[in-house]
CSV table of C-alpha atoms and ligand atoms in Angstrom, one decimal:
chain,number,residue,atom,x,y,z
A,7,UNK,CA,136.3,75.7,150.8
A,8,UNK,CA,138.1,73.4,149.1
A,9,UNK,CA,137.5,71.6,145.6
A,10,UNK,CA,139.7,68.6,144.5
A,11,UNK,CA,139.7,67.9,140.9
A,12,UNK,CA,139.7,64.1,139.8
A,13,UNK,CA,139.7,62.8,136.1
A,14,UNK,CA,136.5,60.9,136.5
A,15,UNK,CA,133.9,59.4,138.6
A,16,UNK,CA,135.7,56.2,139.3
A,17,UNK,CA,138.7,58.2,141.1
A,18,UNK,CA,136.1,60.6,142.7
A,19,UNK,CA,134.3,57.9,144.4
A,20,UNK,CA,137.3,56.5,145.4
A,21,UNK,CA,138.9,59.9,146.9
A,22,UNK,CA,135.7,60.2,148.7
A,23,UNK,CA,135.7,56.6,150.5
A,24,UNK,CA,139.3,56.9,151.0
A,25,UNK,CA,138.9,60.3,152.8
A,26,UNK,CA,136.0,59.1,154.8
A,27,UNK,CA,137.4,55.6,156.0
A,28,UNK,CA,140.7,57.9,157.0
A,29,UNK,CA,138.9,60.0,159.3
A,30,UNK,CA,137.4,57.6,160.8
A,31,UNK,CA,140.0,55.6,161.4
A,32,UNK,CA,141.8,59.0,162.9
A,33,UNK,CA,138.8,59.1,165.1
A,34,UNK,CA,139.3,55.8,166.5
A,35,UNK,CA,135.6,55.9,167.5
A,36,UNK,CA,134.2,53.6,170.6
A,37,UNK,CA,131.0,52.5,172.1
A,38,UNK,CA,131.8,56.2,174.2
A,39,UNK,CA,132.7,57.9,171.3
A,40,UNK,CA,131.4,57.4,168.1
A,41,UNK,CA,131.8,58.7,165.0
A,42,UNK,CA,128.6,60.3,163.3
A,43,UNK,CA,128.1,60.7,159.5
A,44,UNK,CA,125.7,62.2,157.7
A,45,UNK,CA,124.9,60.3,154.3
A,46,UNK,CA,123.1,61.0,151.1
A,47,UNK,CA,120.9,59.1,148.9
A,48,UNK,CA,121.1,59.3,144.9
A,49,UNK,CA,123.4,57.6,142.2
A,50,UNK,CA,126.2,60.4,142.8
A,51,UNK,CA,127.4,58.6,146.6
A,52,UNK,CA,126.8,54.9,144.6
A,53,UNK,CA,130.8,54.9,143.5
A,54,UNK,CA,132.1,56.0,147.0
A,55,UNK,CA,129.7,53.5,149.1
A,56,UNK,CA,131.2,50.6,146.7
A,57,UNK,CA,134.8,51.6,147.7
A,58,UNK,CA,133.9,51.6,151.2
A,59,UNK,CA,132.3,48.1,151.2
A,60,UNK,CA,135.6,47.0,149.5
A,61,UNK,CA,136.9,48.8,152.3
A,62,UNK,CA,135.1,47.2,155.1
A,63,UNK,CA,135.5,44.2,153.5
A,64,UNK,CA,139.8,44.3,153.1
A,65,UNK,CA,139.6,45.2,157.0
A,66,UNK,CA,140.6,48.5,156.5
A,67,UNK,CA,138.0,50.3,158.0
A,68,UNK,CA,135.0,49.6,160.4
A,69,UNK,CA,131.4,50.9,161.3
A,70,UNK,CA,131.1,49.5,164.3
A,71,UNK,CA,130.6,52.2,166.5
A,72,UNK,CA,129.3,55.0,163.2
A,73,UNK,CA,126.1,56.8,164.2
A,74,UNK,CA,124.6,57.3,160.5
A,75,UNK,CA,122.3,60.1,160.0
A,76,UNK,CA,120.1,60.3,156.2
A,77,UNK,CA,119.5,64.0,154.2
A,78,UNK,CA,115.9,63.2,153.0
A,79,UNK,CA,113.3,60.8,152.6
A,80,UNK,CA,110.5,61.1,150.3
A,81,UNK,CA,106.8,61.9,152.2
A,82,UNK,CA,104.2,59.2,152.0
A,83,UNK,CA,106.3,56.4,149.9
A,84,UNK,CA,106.1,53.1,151.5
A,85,UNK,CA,109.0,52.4,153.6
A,86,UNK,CA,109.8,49.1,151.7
A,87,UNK,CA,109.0,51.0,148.0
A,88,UNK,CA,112.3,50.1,145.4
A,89,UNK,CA,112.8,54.2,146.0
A,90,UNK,CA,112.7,54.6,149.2
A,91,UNK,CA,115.9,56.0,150.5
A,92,UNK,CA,115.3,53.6,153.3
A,93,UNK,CA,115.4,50.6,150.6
A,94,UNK,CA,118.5,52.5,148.9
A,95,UNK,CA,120.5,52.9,152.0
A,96,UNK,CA,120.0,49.0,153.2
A,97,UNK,CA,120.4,47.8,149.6
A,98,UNK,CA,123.3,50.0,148.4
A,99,UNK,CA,125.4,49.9,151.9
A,100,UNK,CA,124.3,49.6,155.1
A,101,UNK,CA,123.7,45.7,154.3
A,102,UNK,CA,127.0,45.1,153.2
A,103,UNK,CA,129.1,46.7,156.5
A,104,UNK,CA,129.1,45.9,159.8
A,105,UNK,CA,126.6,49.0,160.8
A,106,UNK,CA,124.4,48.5,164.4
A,107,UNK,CA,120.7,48.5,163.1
A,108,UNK,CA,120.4,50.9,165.8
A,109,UNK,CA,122.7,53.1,164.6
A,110,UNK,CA,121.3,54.1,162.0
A,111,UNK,CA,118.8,57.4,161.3
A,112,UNK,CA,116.4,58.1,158.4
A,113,UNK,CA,113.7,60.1,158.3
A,114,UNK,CA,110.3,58.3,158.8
A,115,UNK,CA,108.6,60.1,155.9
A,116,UNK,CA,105.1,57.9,157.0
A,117,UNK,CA,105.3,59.4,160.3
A,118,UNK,CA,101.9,60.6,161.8
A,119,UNK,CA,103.3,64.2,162.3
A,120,UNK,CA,106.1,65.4,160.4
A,121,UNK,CA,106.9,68.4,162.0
A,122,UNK,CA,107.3,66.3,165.2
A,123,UNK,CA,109.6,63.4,162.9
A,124,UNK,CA,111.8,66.5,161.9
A,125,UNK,CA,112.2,67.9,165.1
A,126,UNK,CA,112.9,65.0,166.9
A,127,UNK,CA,115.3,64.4,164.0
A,128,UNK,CA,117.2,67.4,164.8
A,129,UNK,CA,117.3,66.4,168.9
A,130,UNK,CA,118.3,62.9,167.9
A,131,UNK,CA,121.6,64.6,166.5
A,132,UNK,CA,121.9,67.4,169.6
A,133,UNK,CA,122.3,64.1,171.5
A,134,UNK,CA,124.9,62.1,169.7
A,135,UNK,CA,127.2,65.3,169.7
A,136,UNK,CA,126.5,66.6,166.1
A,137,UNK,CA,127.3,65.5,162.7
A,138,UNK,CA,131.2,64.8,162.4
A,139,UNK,CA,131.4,64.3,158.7
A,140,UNK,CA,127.9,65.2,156.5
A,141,UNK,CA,128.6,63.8,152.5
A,142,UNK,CA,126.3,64.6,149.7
A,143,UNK,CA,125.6,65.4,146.2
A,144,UNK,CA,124.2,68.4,144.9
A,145,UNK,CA,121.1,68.1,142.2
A,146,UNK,CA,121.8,69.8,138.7
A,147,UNK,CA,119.9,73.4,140.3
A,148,UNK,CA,122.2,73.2,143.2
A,149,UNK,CA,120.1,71.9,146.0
A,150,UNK,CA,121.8,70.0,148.7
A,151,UNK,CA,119.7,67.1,150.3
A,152,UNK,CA,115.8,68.3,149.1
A,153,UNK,CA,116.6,72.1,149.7
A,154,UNK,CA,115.5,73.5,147.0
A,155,UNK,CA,116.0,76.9,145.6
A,156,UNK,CA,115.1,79.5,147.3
A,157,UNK,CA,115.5,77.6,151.0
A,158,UNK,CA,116.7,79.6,153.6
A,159,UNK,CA,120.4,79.2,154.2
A,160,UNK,CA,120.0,78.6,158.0
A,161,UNK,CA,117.0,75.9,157.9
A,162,UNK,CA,116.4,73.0,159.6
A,163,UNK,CA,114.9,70.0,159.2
A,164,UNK,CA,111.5,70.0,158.0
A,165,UNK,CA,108.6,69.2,155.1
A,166,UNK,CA,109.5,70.6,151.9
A,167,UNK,CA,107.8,70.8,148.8
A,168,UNK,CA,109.6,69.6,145.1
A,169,UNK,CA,110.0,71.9,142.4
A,170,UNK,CA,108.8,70.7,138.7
A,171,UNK,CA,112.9,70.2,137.7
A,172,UNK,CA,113.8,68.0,140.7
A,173,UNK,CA,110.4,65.6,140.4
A,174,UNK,CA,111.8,65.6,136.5
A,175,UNK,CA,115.3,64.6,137.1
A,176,UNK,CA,114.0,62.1,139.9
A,177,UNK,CA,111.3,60.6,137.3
A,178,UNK,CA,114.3,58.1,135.8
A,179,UNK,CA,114.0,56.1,139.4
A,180,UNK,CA,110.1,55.8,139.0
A,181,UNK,CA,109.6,54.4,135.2
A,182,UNK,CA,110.1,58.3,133.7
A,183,UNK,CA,106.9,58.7,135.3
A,184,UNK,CA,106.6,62.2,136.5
A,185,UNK,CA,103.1,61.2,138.6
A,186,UNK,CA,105.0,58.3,140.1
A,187,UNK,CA,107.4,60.9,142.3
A,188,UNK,CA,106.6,62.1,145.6
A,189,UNK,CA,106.0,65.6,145.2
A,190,UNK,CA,107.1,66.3,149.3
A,191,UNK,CA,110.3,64.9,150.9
A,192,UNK,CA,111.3,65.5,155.1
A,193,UNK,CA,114.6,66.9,154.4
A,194,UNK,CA,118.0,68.1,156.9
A,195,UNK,CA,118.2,72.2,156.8
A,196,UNK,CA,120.9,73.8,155.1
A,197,UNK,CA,121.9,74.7,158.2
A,198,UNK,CA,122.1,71.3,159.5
A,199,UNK,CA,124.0,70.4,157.3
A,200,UNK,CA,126.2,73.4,158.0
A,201,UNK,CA,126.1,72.5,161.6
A,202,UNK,CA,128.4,69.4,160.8
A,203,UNK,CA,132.2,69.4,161.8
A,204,UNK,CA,133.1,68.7,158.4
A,205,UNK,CA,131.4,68.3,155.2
A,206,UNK,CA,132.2,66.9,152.2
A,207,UNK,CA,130.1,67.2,148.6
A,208,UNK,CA,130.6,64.8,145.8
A,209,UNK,CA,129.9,66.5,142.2
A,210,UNK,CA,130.0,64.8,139.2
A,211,UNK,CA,128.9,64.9,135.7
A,212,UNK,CA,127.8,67.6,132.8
A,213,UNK,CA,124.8,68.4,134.0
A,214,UNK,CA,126.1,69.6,137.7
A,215,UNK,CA,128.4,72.3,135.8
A,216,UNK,CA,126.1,75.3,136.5
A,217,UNK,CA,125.6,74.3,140.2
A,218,UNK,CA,129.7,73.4,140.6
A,219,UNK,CA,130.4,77.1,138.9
A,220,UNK,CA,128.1,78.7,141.6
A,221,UNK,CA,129.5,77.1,144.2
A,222,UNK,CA,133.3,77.7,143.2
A,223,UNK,CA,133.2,81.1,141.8
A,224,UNK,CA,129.4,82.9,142.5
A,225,UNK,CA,128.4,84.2,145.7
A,226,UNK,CA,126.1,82.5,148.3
A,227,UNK,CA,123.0,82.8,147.2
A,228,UNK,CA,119.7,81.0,147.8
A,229,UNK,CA,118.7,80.2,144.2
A,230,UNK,CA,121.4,77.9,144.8
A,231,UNK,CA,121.9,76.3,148.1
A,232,UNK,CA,124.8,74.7,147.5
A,233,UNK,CA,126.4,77.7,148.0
A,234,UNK,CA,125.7,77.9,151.6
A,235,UNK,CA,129.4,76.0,151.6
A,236,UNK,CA,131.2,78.3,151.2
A,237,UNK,CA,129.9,79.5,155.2
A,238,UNK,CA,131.2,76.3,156.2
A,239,UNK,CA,135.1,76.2,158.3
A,240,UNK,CA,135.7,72.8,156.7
A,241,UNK,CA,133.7,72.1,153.0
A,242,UNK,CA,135.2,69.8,150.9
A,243,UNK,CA,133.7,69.4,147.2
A,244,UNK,CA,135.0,66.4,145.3
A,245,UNK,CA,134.6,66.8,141.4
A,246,UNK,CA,135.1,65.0,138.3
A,247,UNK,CA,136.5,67.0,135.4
A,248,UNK,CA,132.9,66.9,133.6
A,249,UNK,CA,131.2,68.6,136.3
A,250,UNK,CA,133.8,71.5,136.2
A,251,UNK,CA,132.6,72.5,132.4
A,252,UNK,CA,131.7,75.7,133.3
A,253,UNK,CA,134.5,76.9,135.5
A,254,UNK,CA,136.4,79.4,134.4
A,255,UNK,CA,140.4,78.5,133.5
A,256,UNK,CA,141.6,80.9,136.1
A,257,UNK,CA,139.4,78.9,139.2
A,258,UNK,CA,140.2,75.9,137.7
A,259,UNK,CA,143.9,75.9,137.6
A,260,UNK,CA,143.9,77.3,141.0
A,261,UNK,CA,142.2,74.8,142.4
A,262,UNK,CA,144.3,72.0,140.7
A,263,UNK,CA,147.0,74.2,141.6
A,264,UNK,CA,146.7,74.8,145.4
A,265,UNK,CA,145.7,70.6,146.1
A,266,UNK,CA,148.0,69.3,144.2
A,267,UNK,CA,149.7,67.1,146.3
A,268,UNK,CA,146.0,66.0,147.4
A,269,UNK,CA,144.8,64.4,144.2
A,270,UNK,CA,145.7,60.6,144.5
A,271,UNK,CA,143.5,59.1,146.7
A,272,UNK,CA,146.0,56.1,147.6
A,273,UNK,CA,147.6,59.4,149.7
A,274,UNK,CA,144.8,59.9,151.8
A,275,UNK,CA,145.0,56.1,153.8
A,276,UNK,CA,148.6,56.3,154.6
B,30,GLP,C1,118.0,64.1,145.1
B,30,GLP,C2,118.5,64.1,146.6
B,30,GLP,C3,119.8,64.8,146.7
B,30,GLP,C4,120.8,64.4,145.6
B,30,GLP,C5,120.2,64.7,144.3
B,30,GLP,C6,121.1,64.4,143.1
B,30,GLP,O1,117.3,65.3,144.9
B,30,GLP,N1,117.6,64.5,147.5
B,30,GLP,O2,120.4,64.6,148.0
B,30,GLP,O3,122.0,65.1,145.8
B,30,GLP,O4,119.0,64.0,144.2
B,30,GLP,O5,121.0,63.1,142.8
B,30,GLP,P1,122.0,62.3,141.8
B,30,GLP,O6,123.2,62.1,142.7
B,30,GLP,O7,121.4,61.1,141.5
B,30,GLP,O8,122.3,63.2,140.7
């Protein structure tokens, strides 16, 4: 696994976007052979889907043939609610780029039958070839998309219930109102996400220090399913030097260390 150190958010999101618009560029994808991404909601992705609009915009990377594949949705929020991640993902990106309606994936979390939306979900990727690239952000206990602790490391996509800490951190998007949060979300498995040919994780901030620390230095574990990563041939975490609070010295000058001619994200599109 591999964690790349930035001085702060701005350059993280920036690394990420970078990194993303260079492999798909590599990919040259087609109408025969598109690209897939998987893509998170939540205000950790906001920096890097900016710097690929800017992107998109400069001409120096398109989406025209990008399968796009959502973690989560909340259960039983309208569709057009402010906090839907549908609303968040049209508003914060897919609005701005050149993205086939088509294209594009979230999980109906209004659907009739859940268990059906979530395993149609899963087919839906079997048929496009698999995830090429999944990004994400991790929530301050670790969870990657809505597993929360205690998931099972090789799930799939299905119904899961919110713990108390995750309905409180998400309570700032719904007037601090802890009633106002869904308290179910359809989510991807950890092991969908771990099916991806690639996956990259963007960390930042004081309060993701405990769940970076686990991830870098603890073992895999479910209490934190972040750690699932470290399973993964090709994990990518990009961090800002907030989140890495709790790392010890020895971890963190190795990782500054080993990627050091990685850091600058002007590198990446050259
Ligand atoms: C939610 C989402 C996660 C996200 C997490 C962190 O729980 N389901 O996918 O990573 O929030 O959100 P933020 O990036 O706003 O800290």
């Amino acid at each position: 696994m591999r964690l790349i150190i930035e001085p702060d958010y701005d350059l993280l999101s920036k690394w990420a976007a970078n990194y993303v618009a260079a492999k798909i560029t590599k990919a040259n994808p087609s109408a025969q052979k598109p690209f897939v991404l998987g893509l998170p909601t939540g205000s950790s992705p906001l920096g890097m889907y900016k710097n690929l609009i800017e992107l998109y915009k400069a001409g120096k990377v398109s989406f025209e043939h990008i399968i796009t594949f959502n973690m989560d949705e909340y259960v039983a929020l309208p569709q057009n609610h402010p906090q839907s991640y549908y609303t968040f993902m049209w508003e914060n990106f897919f609005s701005h780029i050149n993205i086939k309606k088509e294209n594009v994936h979230i999980l109906n979390g209004n659907a009739p039958d859940l268990e059906k939306e979530c395993a149609e979900y899963e087919e839906e990727m079997k048929k496009v070839g698999g995830i090429d690239l999944f990004l994400g952000g991790i929530g301050p206990d670790g969870h990657i998309a809505f597993n929360e602790p205690g998931s099972s490391l090789s799930s799939r996509t299905r119904i899961k219930t919110l713990t108390t800490d995750t309905i409180i951190a998400n309570s700032r998007f719904f007037d601090n109102d802890v009633n106002k949060v869904p308290k179910t979300a359809v989510t991807v498995g950890v092991g969908t996400v771990l099916d991806a040919k690639e996956v990259l994780i963007m960390v930042n901030g004081h309060n993701k220090a405990r769940a970076l620390q686990q991830v870098a230095e603890g073992a895999i574990n479910q209490m934190w399913t972040i750690t699932a990563l470290q399973l993964h041939p090709k994990g990518i975490i990009v961090a800002d030097e907030a989140a890495c609070a709790e790392l010890t010295v020895g971890v963190y000058k190795y990782f500054k260390d080993i990627e050091k001619d990685n850091l600058n994200p002007d590198s990446l599109l050259k």
